[in-house]
Short mmCIF file of C-alpha atoms and ligand atoms in Angstrom, two decimals:
data_model
loop_
_atom_site.label_atom_id
_atom_site.label_comp_id
_atom_site.label_asym_id
_atom_site.label_seq_id
_atom_site.Cartn_x
_atom_site.Cartn_y
_atom_site.Cartn_z
CA UNK A 1 0.00 0.00 0.00
CA UNK A 2 1.28 3.43 -0.91
CA UNK A 3 1.64 6.52 1.27
CA UNK A 4 1.85 10.17 0.36
CA UNK A 5 4.37 12.43 2.06
CA UNK A 6 3.71 16.17 2.07
CA UNK A 7 6.16 18.72 3.43
CA UNK A 8 4.48 21.97 4.36
CA UNK A 9 5.95 25.14 3.03
CA UNK A 10 5.94 28.01 0.70
CA UNK A 11 3.46 29.43 -1.74
CA UNK A 12 2.00 27.56 -4.68
CA UNK A 13 2.03 29.20 -8.09
CA UNK A 14 1.06 28.09 -11.56
CA UNK A 15 -1.86 26.26 -13.10
CA UNK A 16 -3.75 23.02 -12.61
CA UNK A 17 -5.84 21.38 -15.31
CA UNK A 18 -9.17 20.17 -13.95
CA UNK A 19 -10.36 16.79 -15.23
CA UNK A 20 -13.82 15.61 -16.26
CA UNK A 21 -16.15 14.83 -13.37
CA UNK A 22 -15.90 11.40 -11.79
CA UNK A 23 -19.49 11.53 -10.60
CA UNK A 24 -20.79 12.61 -14.00
CA UNK A 25 -18.78 9.95 -15.83
CA UNK A 26 -20.00 7.20 -13.49
CA UNK A 27 -23.60 8.07 -14.41
CA UNK A 28 -22.89 8.58 -18.11
CA UNK A 29 -21.20 5.21 -18.61
CA UNK A 30 -24.25 3.06 -17.69
CA UNK A 31 -26.28 5.07 -20.23
CA UNK A 32 -24.57 2.85 -22.82
CA UNK A 33 -26.94 0.06 -21.76
CA UNK A 34 -29.88 2.09 -23.12
CA UNK A 35 -28.74 1.85 -26.75
CA UNK A 36 -27.49 -0.71 -29.25
CA UNK A 37 -25.24 1.94 -30.79
CA UNK A 38 -21.91 3.15 -29.36
CA UNK A 39 -21.62 5.95 -26.84
CA UNK A 40 -18.37 7.93 -26.86
CA UNK A 41 -17.43 9.94 -23.78
CA UNK A 42 -14.65 12.49 -24.13
CA UNK A 43 -12.88 14.34 -21.26
CA UNK A 44 -13.19 11.21 -19.09
CA UNK A 45 -11.12 11.23 -15.87
CA UNK A 46 -8.52 8.48 -15.38
CA UNK A 47 -9.53 7.02 -12.03
CA UNK A 48 -9.94 3.65 -10.38
CA UNK A 49 -13.70 4.23 -9.98
CA UNK A 50 -13.94 4.56 -13.77
CA UNK A 51 -12.05 1.24 -14.08
CA UNK A 52 -14.53 -0.33 -11.66
CA UNK A 53 -17.50 0.89 -13.71
CA UNK A 54 -15.75 -0.37 -16.87
CA UNK A 55 -15.33 -3.79 -15.26
CA UNK A 56 -18.97 -3.83 -14.15
CA UNK A 57 -20.34 -2.88 -17.58
CA UNK A 58 -18.06 -5.45 -19.24
CA UNK A 59 -19.44 -8.09 -16.88
CA UNK A 60 -22.89 -7.15 -18.19
CA UNK A 61 -21.69 -7.77 -21.75
CA UNK A 62 -20.74 -4.24 -22.83
CA UNK A 63 -17.61 -3.68 -24.92
CA UNK A 64 -15.45 -0.77 -23.81
CA UNK A 65 -12.29 0.61 -25.36
CA UNK A 66 -10.24 3.68 -24.54
CA UNK A 67 -8.46 6.27 -26.67
CA UNK A 68 -6.13 9.17 -25.88
CA UNK A 69 -4.62 7.46 -22.80
CA UNK A 70 -8.02 6.87 -21.23
CA UNK A 71 -9.46 10.34 -21.79
CA UNK A 72 -11.93 8.94 -24.31
CA UNK A 73 -14.19 5.98 -23.58
CA UNK A 74 -16.02 4.16 -26.36
CA UNK A 75 -18.83 2.02 -24.96
CA UNK A 76 -20.92 -0.39 -26.96
CA UNK A 77 -23.76 -2.47 -25.55
CA UNK A 78 -25.13 -4.14 -28.65
CA UNK A 79 -24.40 -7.56 -27.19
CA UNK A 80 -24.93 -6.73 -23.50
CA UNK A 81 -27.24 -9.54 -22.44
CA UNK A 82 -26.46 -10.15 -18.77
CA UNK A 83 -28.76 -8.42 -16.24
CA UNK A 84 -26.72 -9.53 -13.18
CA UNK A 85 -24.47 -6.98 -11.43
CA UNK A 86 -22.37 -9.18 -9.15
CA UNK A 87 -21.44 -8.32 -5.56
CA UNK A 88 -17.71 -8.81 -6.29
CA UNK A 89 -17.67 -5.65 -8.41
CA UNK A 90 -20.61 -3.68 -6.98
CA UNK A 91 -19.20 -3.78 -3.43
CA UNK A 92 -16.23 -1.67 -4.52
CA UNK A 93 -18.32 1.37 -5.33
CA UNK A 94 -21.80 2.66 -4.51
CA UNK A 95 -22.23 4.22 -7.95
CA UNK A 96 -22.53 0.65 -9.30
CA UNK A 97 -26.20 1.00 -8.38
CA UNK A 98 -26.53 3.25 -11.45
CA UNK A 99 -26.88 0.18 -13.67
CA UNK A 100 -30.22 -0.72 -12.06
CA UNK A 101 -32.40 1.72 -14.04
CA UNK A 102 -30.71 1.13 -17.42
CA UNK A 103 -30.74 -2.68 -16.99
CA UNK A 104 -34.46 -2.63 -16.18
CA UNK A 105 -35.12 -0.39 -19.18
CA UNK A 106 -33.13 -2.68 -21.48
CA UNK A 107 -34.04 -6.17 -20.29
CA UNK A 108 -37.19 -5.59 -18.20
CA UNK A 109 -35.11 -7.34 -15.56
CA UNK A 110 -32.14 -6.61 -13.30
CA UNK A 111 -30.38 -8.37 -10.46
CA UNK A 112 -28.10 -5.88 -8.73
CA UNK A 113 -26.12 -6.43 -5.56
CA UNK A 114 -26.61 -3.79 -2.88
CA UNK A 115 -23.60 -1.48 -3.18
CA UNK A 116 -20.62 -0.63 -1.00
CA UNK A 117 -18.45 2.47 -1.46
CA UNK A 118 -17.06 4.95 1.06
CA UNK A 119 -17.97 4.16 4.65
CA UNK A 120 -19.68 7.49 5.17
CA UNK A 121 -23.11 6.44 6.27
CA UNK A 122 -25.89 3.92 5.72
CA UNK A 123 -26.64 5.08 2.15
CA UNK A 124 -29.75 3.00 1.51
CA UNK A 125 -31.53 2.63 -1.86
CA UNK A 126 -35.16 3.08 -0.87
CA UNK A 127 -35.66 6.17 -3.06
CA UNK A 128 -34.42 4.32 -6.18
CA UNK A 129 -36.55 1.27 -5.40
CA UNK A 130 -39.79 3.11 -4.58
CA UNK A 131 -39.50 5.17 -7.78
CA UNK A 132 -38.85 2.19 -10.04
CA UNK A 133 -41.76 0.35 -8.36
CA UNK A 134 -44.00 3.32 -9.18
CA UNK A 135 -42.92 2.77 -12.80
CA UNK A 136 -44.20 -0.80 -12.70
CA UNK A 137 -41.17 -2.76 -11.51
CA UNK A 138 -41.52 -5.47 -8.89
CA UNK A 139 -38.44 -5.40 -6.69
CA UNK A 140 -37.41 -7.83 -3.98
CA UNK A 141 -34.31 -8.01 -1.81
CA UNK A 142 -32.92 -11.56 -1.71
CA UNK A 143 -29.49 -12.65 -0.47
CA UNK A 144 -28.06 -9.13 -0.69
CA UNK A 145 -29.32 -8.62 -4.24
CA UNK A 146 -32.15 -6.45 -5.55
CA UNK A 147 -34.18 -8.61 -7.94
CA UNK A 148 -36.14 -6.26 -10.17
CA UNK A 149 -38.56 -7.15 -12.93
CA UNK A 150 -40.84 -5.07 -15.14
CA UNK A 151 -42.92 -7.50 -17.19
CA UNK A 152 -44.13 -5.67 -20.28
CA UNK A 153 -41.65 -2.84 -19.66
CA UNK A 154 -41.53 0.25 -17.44
CA UNK A 155 -44.31 2.83 -17.51
CA UNK A 156 -44.11 6.57 -16.96
CA UNK A 157 -45.19 7.80 -13.52
CA UNK A 158 -45.23 10.91 -11.35
CA UNK A 159 -42.62 10.39 -8.64
CA UNK A 160 -42.11 12.53 -5.55
CA UNK A 161 -38.72 11.95 -3.92
CA UNK A 162 -38.65 12.41 -0.14
CA UNK A 163 -35.03 13.55 -0.56
CA UNK A 164 -33.30 14.94 -3.66
CA UNK A 165 -31.05 11.91 -4.14
CA UNK A 166 -28.45 12.32 -6.89
CA UNK A 167 -28.19 8.62 -7.74
CA UNK A 168 -31.95 8.02 -7.66
CA UNK A 169 -32.54 10.99 -9.99
CA UNK A 170 -29.98 9.55 -12.40
CA UNK A 171 -31.33 6.00 -12.23
CA UNK A 172 -34.94 7.05 -12.74
CA UNK A 173 -34.06 9.54 -15.49
CA UNK A 174 -32.24 6.80 -17.43
CA UNK A 175 -34.97 4.22 -16.86
CA UNK A 176 -37.67 6.69 -17.94
CA UNK A 177 -36.05 7.47 -21.30
CA UNK A 178 -37.33 4.15 -22.67
CA UNK A 179 -40.49 3.79 -20.53
CA UNK A 180 -43.98 4.01 -22.02
CA UNK A 181 -45.39 7.50 -21.44
CA UNK A 182 -44.29 10.46 -19.35
CA UNK A 183 -42.33 10.40 -16.11
CA UNK A 184 -42.11 13.41 -13.82
CA UNK A 185 -39.55 13.45 -10.99
CA UNK A 186 -40.47 15.96 -8.29
CA UNK A 187 -37.88 17.04 -5.72
CA UNK A 188 -35.22 15.84 -8.18
CA UNK A 189 -31.54 16.52 -7.52
CA UNK A 190 -30.24 19.60 -9.36
CA UNK A 191 -26.50 18.82 -9.42
CA UNK A 192 -24.51 19.76 -12.58
CA UNK A 193 -23.85 16.03 -13.07
CA UNK A 194 -27.63 15.50 -13.52
CA UNK A 195 -27.70 18.20 -16.21
CA UNK A 196 -24.69 16.58 -17.87
CA UNK A 197 -26.42 13.19 -17.92
CA UNK A 198 -29.60 14.76 -19.33
CA UNK A 199 -27.52 16.50 -22.03
CA UNK A 200 -25.94 13.20 -23.01
CA UNK A 201 -29.27 11.36 -23.03
CA UNK A 202 -30.74 14.12 -25.23
CA UNK A 203 -27.82 13.64 -27.63
CA UNK A 204 -28.86 9.96 -27.70
CA UNK A 205 -32.42 10.95 -28.64
CA UNK A 206 -34.11 11.10 -25.22
CA UNK A 207 -36.77 13.71 -24.51
CA UNK A 208 -35.97 15.34 -21.19
CA UNK A 209 -36.76 18.80 -19.83
CA UNK A 210 -36.44 20.54 -16.49
CA UNK A 211 -33.01 19.10 -15.55
CA UNK A 212 -31.21 21.56 -13.30
CA UNK A 213 -34.56 22.36 -11.62
CA UNK A 214 -36.33 20.26 -9.00
CA UNK A 215 -38.89 18.90 -11.46
CA UNK A 216 -37.66 16.82 -14.40
CA UNK A 217 -39.98 15.54 -17.13
CA UNK A 218 -39.01 12.61 -19.34
CA UNK A 219 -41.12 11.52 -22.32
CA UNK A 220 -40.30 7.89 -23.08
CA UNK A 221 -39.11 7.11 -26.62
CA UNK A 222 -38.90 3.81 -28.55
CA UNK A 223 -35.13 3.71 -28.81
CA UNK A 224 -31.97 5.70 -28.18
CA UNK A 225 -29.11 5.99 -30.65
CA UNK A 226 -25.34 6.48 -30.39
CA UNK A 227 -23.76 9.81 -29.42
CA UNK A 228 -20.54 11.56 -28.46
CA UNK A 229 -20.56 13.58 -25.27
CA UNK A 230 -17.88 15.52 -23.34
CA UNK A 231 -17.91 14.91 -19.56
CA UNK A 232 -18.53 18.12 -17.57
CA UNK A 233 -15.70 19.59 -15.42
CA UNK A 234 -15.20 17.96 -12.03
CA UNK A 235 -16.45 20.62 -9.60
CA UNK A 236 -15.18 18.67 -6.58
CA UNK A 237 -11.68 18.34 -7.98
CA UNK A 238 -11.94 22.03 -8.91
CA UNK A 239 -13.00 23.06 -5.38
CA UNK A 240 -10.29 20.89 -3.85
CA UNK A 241 -7.48 22.52 -5.86
CA UNK A 242 -8.99 25.98 -5.35
CA UNK A 243 -8.21 25.42 -1.69
CA UNK A 244 -4.52 24.65 -2.28
CA UNK A 245 -3.41 28.34 -2.51
CA UNK A 246 -5.84 29.18 0.30
CA UNK A 247 -3.82 26.82 2.52
CA UNK A 248 -0.31 27.53 1.29
CA UNK A 249 -0.42 31.02 -0.23
CA UNK A 250 0.46 31.97 -3.80
CA UNK A 251 -1.84 32.17 -6.79
CA UNK A 252 -3.12 29.20 -8.77
CA UNK A 253 -5.17 29.16 -11.97
CA UNK A 254 -7.61 26.29 -12.34
CA UNK A 255 -7.93 25.55 -16.04
CA UNK A 256 -11.51 24.68 -16.99
CA UNK A 257 -12.87 26.05 -13.69
CA UNK A 258 -16.34 27.66 -13.63
CA UNK A 259 -17.91 29.62 -10.77
CA UNK A 260 -21.46 28.47 -11.65
CA UNK A 261 -20.45 24.92 -10.67
CA UNK A 262 -19.50 26.05 -7.15
CA UNK A 263 -21.35 29.29 -6.32
CA UNK A 264 -22.04 28.47 -2.64
CA UNK A 265 -18.44 27.34 -2.11
CA UNK A 266 -17.02 30.48 -3.76
CA UNK A 267 -19.22 32.67 -1.51
CA UNK A 268 -17.80 30.94 1.57
CA UNK A 269 -14.25 31.41 0.28
CA UNK A 270 -14.92 35.14 -0.06
CA UNK A 271 -16.11 35.30 3.58
CA UNK A 272 -13.03 33.38 4.71
CA UNK A 273 -10.75 35.82 2.87
CA UNK A 274 -9.94 34.03 -0.38
CA UNK A 275 -10.38 35.78 -3.75
CA UNK A 276 -11.64 33.93 -6.79
CA UNK A 277 -11.52 35.65 -10.17
CA UNK A 278 -12.62 34.44 -13.59
CA UNK A 279 -9.98 34.21 -16.33
CA UNK A 280 -10.23 33.29 -20.00
CA UNK A 281 -9.22 29.72 -19.22
CA UNK A 282 -10.86 29.18 -15.84
CA UNK A 283 -10.49 30.63 -12.36
CA UNK A 284 -7.65 32.20 -10.38
CA UNK A 285 -7.47 31.81 -6.62
CA UNK A 286 -5.43 33.79 -4.11
CA UNK A 287 -5.90 34.49 -0.39
CA UNK A 288 -6.26 38.13 0.68
CA UNK A 289 -4.04 37.80 3.75
CA UNK A 290 -2.22 35.14 5.74
CA UNK A 291 -4.94 35.07 8.36
CA UNK A 292 -8.21 33.55 7.25
CA UNK A 293 -11.56 34.08 9.01
CA UNK A 294 -13.78 31.42 10.56
CA UNK A 295 -17.12 30.74 8.87
CA UNK A 296 -20.09 28.42 9.41
CA UNK A 297 -20.86 25.78 6.79
CA UNK A 298 -23.97 23.65 6.21
CA UNK A 299 -23.79 20.96 3.54
CA UNK A 300 -26.85 20.72 1.32
CA UNK A 301 -27.92 19.36 -2.04
CA UNK A 302 -26.90 21.55 -5.02
CA UNK A 303 -26.92 24.57 -5.23
CA UNK A 304 -25.96 24.45 -1.53
CA UNK A 305 -22.47 23.78 -0.15
CA UNK A 306 -21.37 20.31 -1.40
CA UNK A 307 -20.82 17.55 1.14
CA UNK A 308 -17.92 16.37 -1.05
CA UNK A 309 -15.99 19.57 -0.14
CA UNK A 310 -16.78 19.54 3.58
CA UNK A 311 -13.64 17.66 4.67
CA UNK A 312 -11.34 19.92 2.63
CA UNK A 313 -13.04 23.04 4.00
CA UNK A 314 -12.81 21.75 7.57
CA UNK A 315 -9.07 21.32 7.12
CA UNK A 316 -8.79 24.94 5.94
CA UNK A 317 -10.82 26.27 8.86
CA UNK A 318 -8.47 24.55 11.34
CA UNK A 319 -6.14 27.57 11.11
CA UNK A 320 -8.71 30.32 10.52
CA UNK A 321 -9.17 32.98 13.20
CA UNK A 322 -12.19 32.18 15.39
CA UNK A 323 -14.65 29.32 15.67
CA UNK A 324 -16.42 27.66 12.74
CA UNK A 325 -19.36 25.26 12.96
CA UNK A 326 -19.77 22.72 10.17
CA UNK A 327 -23.08 20.95 9.87
CA UNK A 328 -23.26 17.79 7.74
CA UNK A 329 -26.80 17.32 6.45
CA UNK A 330 -26.22 14.76 3.67
CA UNK A 331 -24.27 11.92 5.31
CA UNK A 332 -24.50 10.97 8.97
CA UNK A 333 -20.95 9.71 9.39
CA UNK A 334 -18.79 12.11 7.45
CA UNK A 335 -16.41 13.55 10.03
CA UNK A 336 -13.85 10.72 10.02
CA UNK A 337 -11.17 13.19 8.93
CA UNK A 338 -11.67 15.18 12.18
CA UNK A 339 -9.63 12.86 14.46
CA UNK A 340 -6.86 12.77 11.84
CA UNK A 341 -6.76 16.58 11.70
CA UNK A 342 -6.66 16.60 15.52
CA UNK A 343 -3.51 14.47 15.26
CA UNK A 344 -2.04 17.39 13.32
CA UNK A 345 -2.86 19.80 16.15
CA UNK A 346 -6.35 20.95 15.12
CA UNK A 347 -8.96 21.82 17.73
CA UNK A 348 -12.16 20.07 16.60
CA UNK A 349 -15.11 18.75 18.57
CA UNK A 350 -17.68 16.56 16.87
CA UNK A 351 -21.22 16.21 18.25
CA UNK A 352 -23.53 14.21 16.01
CA UNK A 353 -23.91 16.03 12.71
CA UNK A 354 -21.98 19.12 13.87
CA UNK A 355 -18.26 19.80 14.11
CA UNK A 356 -16.92 22.85 15.94
CA UNK A 357 -13.51 23.97 14.74
CA UNK A 358 -11.56 26.51 16.77
CA UNK A 359 -8.69 27.94 14.78
CA UNK A 360 -5.12 27.27 15.92
CA UNK A 361 -2.01 29.11 14.68
CA UNK A 362 -0.53 26.28 12.70
CA UNK A 363 -1.00 22.57 12.06
CA UNK A 364 1.95 20.24 12.54
CA UNK A 365 2.89 17.34 10.29
CA UNK A 366 1.99 13.88 11.63
CA UNK A 367 1.32 10.34 10.41
CA UNK A 368 -2.38 10.22 9.47
CA UNK A 369 -4.71 7.77 7.81
CA UNK A 370 -7.01 8.35 4.87
CA UNK A 371 -10.48 7.05 5.72
CA UNK A 372 -12.43 7.90 2.59
CA UNK A 373 -11.98 9.68 -0.70
CA UNK A 374 -12.56 13.29 0.28
CA UNK A 375 -11.05 12.83 3.76
CA UNK A 376 -7.80 11.69 2.11
CA UNK A 377 -7.42 14.82 0.08
CA UNK A 378 -8.27 17.04 3.05
CA UNK A 379 -5.21 15.60 4.81
CA UNK A 380 -3.00 16.36 1.81
CA UNK A 381 -4.25 19.96 1.78
CA UNK A 382 -3.68 20.26 5.52
CA UNK A 383 -0.16 18.95 4.99
CA UNK A 384 0.58 21.70 2.45
CA UNK A 385 0.40 24.33 5.19
CA UNK A 386 1.54 22.25 8.18
CA UNK A 387 4.93 22.53 9.85
CA UNK A 388 7.10 19.59 8.83
CA UNK A 389 6.12 16.31 7.25
CA UNK A 390 2.69 14.72 6.99
CA UNK A 391 2.58 11.06 6.01
CA UNK A 392 -0.80 9.92 4.74
CA UNK A 393 -1.36 6.17 4.57
CA UNK A 394 -4.11 4.19 2.80
CA UNK A 395 -4.07 6.54 -0.15
CA UNK A 396 -5.83 4.02 -2.42
CA UNK A 397 -8.99 5.95 -1.57
CA UNK A 398 -7.50 8.91 -3.44
CA UNK A 399 -7.01 6.95 -6.65
CA UNK A 400 -10.78 6.50 -6.79
CA UNK A 401 -11.36 10.20 -7.33
CA UNK A 402 -8.24 12.28 -8.02
CA UNK A 403 -6.16 11.70 -11.13
CA UNK A 404 -2.44 12.42 -10.77
CA UNK A 405 -2.85 14.32 -7.52
CA UNK A 406 0.88 14.26 -6.76
CA UNK A 407 1.88 15.50 -10.24
CA UNK A 408 -0.78 18.22 -10.22
CA UNK A 409 0.33 19.61 -6.85
CA UNK A 410 4.03 19.27 -7.66
CA UNK A 411 3.33 21.26 -10.82
CA UNK A 412 2.42 24.29 -8.72
CA UNK A 413 5.41 23.87 -6.39
CA UNK A 414 4.13 21.63 -3.60
CA UNK A 415 6.60 19.30 -1.87
CA UNK A 416 4.72 16.05 -2.19
CA UNK A 417 5.68 12.50 -3.13
CA UNK A 418 4.15 9.06 -3.22
CA UNK A 419 6.09 6.18 -1.70
CA UNK A 420 5.59 2.44 -1.39
CA UNK A 421 4.94 1.41 2.19
CA UNK A 422 3.74 -1.55 4.21
CA UNK A 423 1.20 0.44 6.26
C1 UD1 B 501 -23.69 11.20 -5.02
C2 UD1 B 501 -22.21 11.38 -5.29
C3 UD1 B 501 -21.47 11.59 -3.96
C4 UD1 B 501 -22.07 12.76 -3.19
C5 UD1 B 501 -23.58 12.56 -3.03
C6 UD1 B 501 -24.26 13.76 -2.40
C7 UD1 B 501 -21.90 10.04 -7.25
C8 UD1 B 501 -21.28 8.83 -7.87
N1 UD1 B 501 -21.71 10.20 -5.94
O1 UD1 B 501 -23.84 10.03 -4.24
O2 UD1 B 501 -20.10 11.86 -4.27
O3 UD1 B 501 -21.49 12.84 -1.91
O4 UD1 B 501 -24.18 12.35 -4.33
O5 UD1 B 501 -24.02 14.91 -3.12
O6 UD1 B 501 -22.49 10.86 -7.94
N2 UD1 B 501 -30.37 8.20 0.42
C9 UD1 B 501 -31.42 7.49 0.94
N3 UD1 B 501 -32.08 6.61 0.13
C10 UD1 B 501 -31.76 6.44 -1.19
C11 UD1 B 501 -30.68 7.18 -1.71
C12 UD1 B 501 -30.00 8.05 -0.88
O7 UD1 B 501 -31.76 7.63 2.11
O8 UD1 B 501 -32.40 5.64 -1.88
C13 UD1 B 501 -29.61 9.12 1.31
C14 UD1 B 501 -28.17 8.65 1.46
O9 UD1 B 501 -28.05 7.70 2.48
C15 UD1 B 501 -27.47 9.94 1.78
C16 UD1 B 501 -28.25 10.99 0.99
O10 UD1 B 501 -29.50 10.38 0.69
O11 UD1 B 501 -27.56 10.23 3.15
C17 UD1 B 501 -27.55 11.43 -0.28
O12 UD1 B 501 -27.47 10.37 -1.17
P1 UD1 B 501 -27.46 10.55 -2.76
O13 UD1 B 501 -27.81 11.94 -3.14
O14 UD1 B 501 -28.27 9.43 -3.33
O15 UD1 B 501 -25.94 10.33 -3.05
P2 UD1 B 501 -25.27 9.34 -4.07
O16 UD1 B 501 -25.99 9.40 -5.39
O17 UD1 B 501 -25.02 8.02 -3.46
#
């Protein structure tokens, strides 16, 4: 198992190219199952989660090839005839559940293992299941697998989500493209990745409107055709690297960055004392002074503050002046980075869904352990500004969601390296 060693120090300057969004790509790839013709995704990120989805779709009979060193994925499902998504692959990643809707739409049948993924909460699938049942599917849980069947095909329905689940919106949107009649999803998720999926499905011939709002309407069509679609920018990778100069000083340009993907996050950065300006190629980020200000954060569905940037922001607030309260409203167990930051000298108290961070002067390097994807990167960021050396173990989590993190940070002057270790 590898470790990452970060030595805190001087300012970061230069540019970082932001990749295509992991979470968008993981929803776009299963869309291949909806058509006999090839789907080409450009601007794909090179990540282990993408490999896992590739493996899963191949196990269902899809053919997948890559071009341009993995930045382009060509997916073909003309001979995909297996409706069984096996536990061995699904357990590696919760987003595997995104094959459920497309499989049902294609075969009228799906057997999908309940997923695994980051250990950041219970993450059930009731919203997906209830919605697909409303569309005529009969779904049973047997031996850890969801057995779903829609004899005679799925039918359009009006569905009211009790929570704006990202994955359920994606699953239902995909399933509804080939259902008979009209489906309306109320209280749908509004994340940019949903809009990206809808854009791709429209390119494939689907009739979808309202994506990006909380009510999405899908008119079922007979068939979808092939398409080429560029994956939207990864707003979580963008937000993560926007924080690098906020931690370490200097000025970094994020190529491909867009404020509209992260409005709530950018507003918080302004309150903390970090300037974000738009450039021709993206965004430039620079802190206004060495001393940042405390701020309160509540994670919410888009357009609110993203839960996937909460850990990174908590790490930043560890050295801001004053006390910040972070409230996690999306996942119940998403403060596992807090004890690791405490090992680096942070003053954090966690009570249920709240964390209170009282700023200290400086963090100090320490051996720490990555517990999930976003927690891992928060420890790297913390290490950029800490005194001395921070050694982060279990970095395989990082490979799920950040491509070339060491090279990207070294490119702007960070002292960071990856080493083989036994830990
Ligand atoms: C997606 C993102 C993830 C992000 C999350 C919230 C992908 C691949 N992953 O995950 O990075 O952190 O959105 O922005 O896009 N829930 C239920 N029942 C359900 C479904 C969800 O109770 O049927 C709950 C979950 O337990 C969780 C909350 O709803 O507490 C959010 O889940 P959801 O929006 O579905 O997130 P994911 O699609 O899994």
